[in-house]
């Protein structure tokens, strides 16, 4: 990874709608079946209904 790519990632994170995965740190969380799931590492966490 080069320096320009790292700067780009920092800039785009200001506008992200999703949060980083707590396990792998990627922006790959999705909500499905009452859980948040990371498509990168497989992390899952149940989400309470509001």
Coordinates of N, CA, C and O in Angstrom, one line a residue:
X1 N 0.9 -1.2 0.0 CA 0.0 0.0 0.0 C 0.9 1.2 0.0 O 1.8 1.3 0.8
X2 N 0.6 2.2 -0.9 CA 1.4 3.4 -0.9 C 0.8 4.5 -0.1 O -0.3 4.4 0.4
X3 N 1.6 5.5 0.1 CA 1.2 6.6 1.0 C -0.1 7.3 0.5 O -1.0 7.7 1.2
X4 N -0.2 7.5 -0.9 CA -1.4 8.2 -1.4 C -2.7 7.4 -1.2 O -3.7 7.9 -0.9
X5 N -2.6 6.1 -1.2 CA -3.7 5.2 -0.9 C -4.2 5.3 0.5 O -5.3 5.4 0.8
X6 N -3.2 5.4 1.4 CA -3.5 5.6 2.8 C -4.2 6.9 3.1 O -5.2 7.0 3.9
X7 N -3.8 8.0 2.5 CA -4.4 9.3 2.6 C -5.8 9.2 2.1 O -6.7 9.8 2.7
X8 N -6.0 8.6 1.0 CA -7.4 8.4 0.4 C -8.3 7.7 1.4 O -9.4 8.2 1.6
X9 N -7.9 6.7 2.0 CA -8.7 5.9 2.9 C -9.1 6.8 4.1 O -10.2 6.8 4.6
X10 N -8.1 7.6 4.6 CA -8.4 8.5 5.7 C -9.5 9.5 5.4 O -10.4 9.9 6.1
X11 N -9.4 10.1 4.2 CA -10.3 11.1 3.7 C -11.7 10.5 3.5 O -12.7 11.1 3.9
X12 N -11.8 9.3 2.9 CA -13.1 8.7 2.7 C -13.9 8.3 3.9 O -15.1 8.3 4.0
X13 N -13.1 7.9 5.0 CA -13.7 7.5 6.3 C -14.6 8.6 6.9 O -15.5 8.4 7.6
X14 N -14.3 9.9 6.5 CA -15.1 11.0 7.1 C -16.5 10.9 6.6 O -17.4 11.4 7.2
X15 N -16.7 10.3 5.4 CA -18.1 10.2 4.8 C -18.7 8.9 4.9 O -19.8 8.7 4.3
X16 N -18.1 7.9 5.6 CA -18.7 6.6 5.6 C -20.0 6.5 6.3 O -20.3 7.3 7.3
X17 N -20.8 5.6 5.9 CA -22.1 5.4 6.5 C -22.0 4.2 7.5 O -22.7 4.2 8.5
X18 N -21.2 3.3 7.2 CA -21.0 2.1 8.0 C -19.8 2.3 8.9 O -18.9 3.1 8.6
X19 N -19.7 1.5 10.0 CA -18.5 1.6 10.8 C -17.5 0.5 10.5 O -17.9 -0.5 9.8
X20 N -16.3 0.6 11.0 CA -15.3 -0.4 10.8 C -15.6 -1.6 11.6 O -16.1 -1.5 12.7
X21 N -15.2 -2.8 11.0 CA -15.3 -4.0 11.8 C -14.4 -4.0 13.0 O -13.2 -3.6 12.8
X22 N -14.9 -4.3 14.2 CA -14.1 -4.3 15.4 C -13.0 -5.4 15.3 O -12.0 -5.3 16.1
X23 N -13.1 -6.4 14.5 CA -12.2 -7.5 14.5 C -11.0 -7.2 13.5 O -9.9 -7.3 13.8
X24 N -11.4 -6.9 12.2 CA -10.4 -6.7 11.2 C -10.1 -5.3 10.8 O -9.2 -4.9 10.1
X25 N -11.0 -4.3 11.2 CA -10.8 -2.9 10.9 C -11.3 -2.5 9.5 O -11.1 -1.3 9.1
X26 N -11.8 -3.4 8.7 CA -12.3 -3.0 7.3 C -13.7 -2.4 7.3 O -14.5 -2.6 8.2
X27 N -14.0 -1.7 6.3 CA -15.3 -1.1 6.1 C -16.2 -2.1 5.4 O -16.6 -1.8 4.2
X28 N -16.5 -3.2 6.0 CA -17.2 -4.3 5.3 C -18.3 -4.9 6.1 O -18.7 -6.0 5.9
X29 N -18.9 -4.1 7.0 CA -20.0 -4.6 7.8 C -21.3 -4.4 7.0 O -21.6 -3.4 6.4
X30 N -22.2 -5.4 7.2 CA -23.5 -5.4 6.6 C -24.5 -5.9 7.6 O -24.2 -6.7 8.5
X31 N -25.7 -5.4 7.5 CA -26.8 -5.8 8.4 C -27.7 -6.8 7.7 O -28.2 -6.6 6.6
X32 N -27.8 -8.0 8.3 CA -28.7 -9.0 7.8 C -29.2 -10.0 8.9 O -28.4 -10.3 9.8
X33 N -30.4 -10.3 8.8 CA -31.0 -11.3 9.7 C -30.8 -11.0 11.2 O -30.5 -11.8 12.0
X34 N -30.9 -9.7 11.5 CA -30.8 -9.2 12.9 C -29.4 -9.2 13.4 O -29.2 -9.1 14.6
X35 N -28.4 -9.3 12.5 CA -27.0 -9.3 12.9 C -26.2 -8.3 12.0 O -26.6 -8.1 10.9
X36 N -25.1 -7.8 12.6 CA -24.1 -7.2 11.7 C -23.1 -8.2 11.4 O -22.7 -9.0 12.2
X37 N -22.7 -8.3 10.1 CA -21.8 -9.3 9.7 C -20.7 -8.6 8.8 O -20.9 -7.7 8.1
X38 N -19.4 -9.1 9.0 CA -18.3 -8.6 8.2 C -18.1 -9.5 7.1 O -17.8 -10.7 7.3
X39 N -18.1 -9.0 5.9 CA -17.9 -9.9 4.7 C -16.4 -10.1 4.5 O -16.1 -11.0 3.7
X40 N -15.6 -9.5 5.2 CA -14.1 -9.7 5.1 C -13.6 -10.8 6.0 O -13.0 -11.7 5.5
X41 N -14.0 -10.8 7.3 CA -13.4 -11.7 8.2 C -14.4 -12.7 8.8 O -14.1 -13.6 9.6
X42 N -15.7 -12.4 8.6 CA -16.8 -13.3 9.2 C -17.3 -12.9 10.5 O -18.1 -13.6 11.1
X43 N -16.8 -11.8 11.1 CA -17.3 -11.3 12.4 C -18.8 -11.2 12.4 O -19.4 -10.7 11.4
X44 N -19.5 -11.6 13.4 CA -21.0 -11.4 13.6 C -21.3 -11.0 15.0 O -20.6 -11.3 15.9
X45 N -22.3 -10.1 15.0 CA -22.8 -9.7 16.3 C -24.3 -9.4 16.2 O -24.8 -8.8 15.3
X46 N -25.1 -10.0 17.2 CA -26.5 -9.7 17.2 C -26.8 -8.3 17.5 O -26.1 -7.6 18.3
X47 N -27.9 -7.8 16.9 CA -28.3 -6.4 17.1 C -29.7 -6.4 17.7 O -30.6 -7.1 17.3
X48 N -29.9 -5.6 18.8 CA -31.2 -5.5 19.4 C -32.2 -4.8 18.5 O -31.8 -3.9 17.8
X49 N -33.4 -5.2 18.6 CA -34.5 -4.5 17.9 C -34.8 -3.3 18.7 O -34.9 -3.3 19.9
X50 N -35.2 -2.2 18.0 CA -35.5 -1.0 18.6 C -37.0 -0.9 18.8 O -37.8 -1.2 18.0

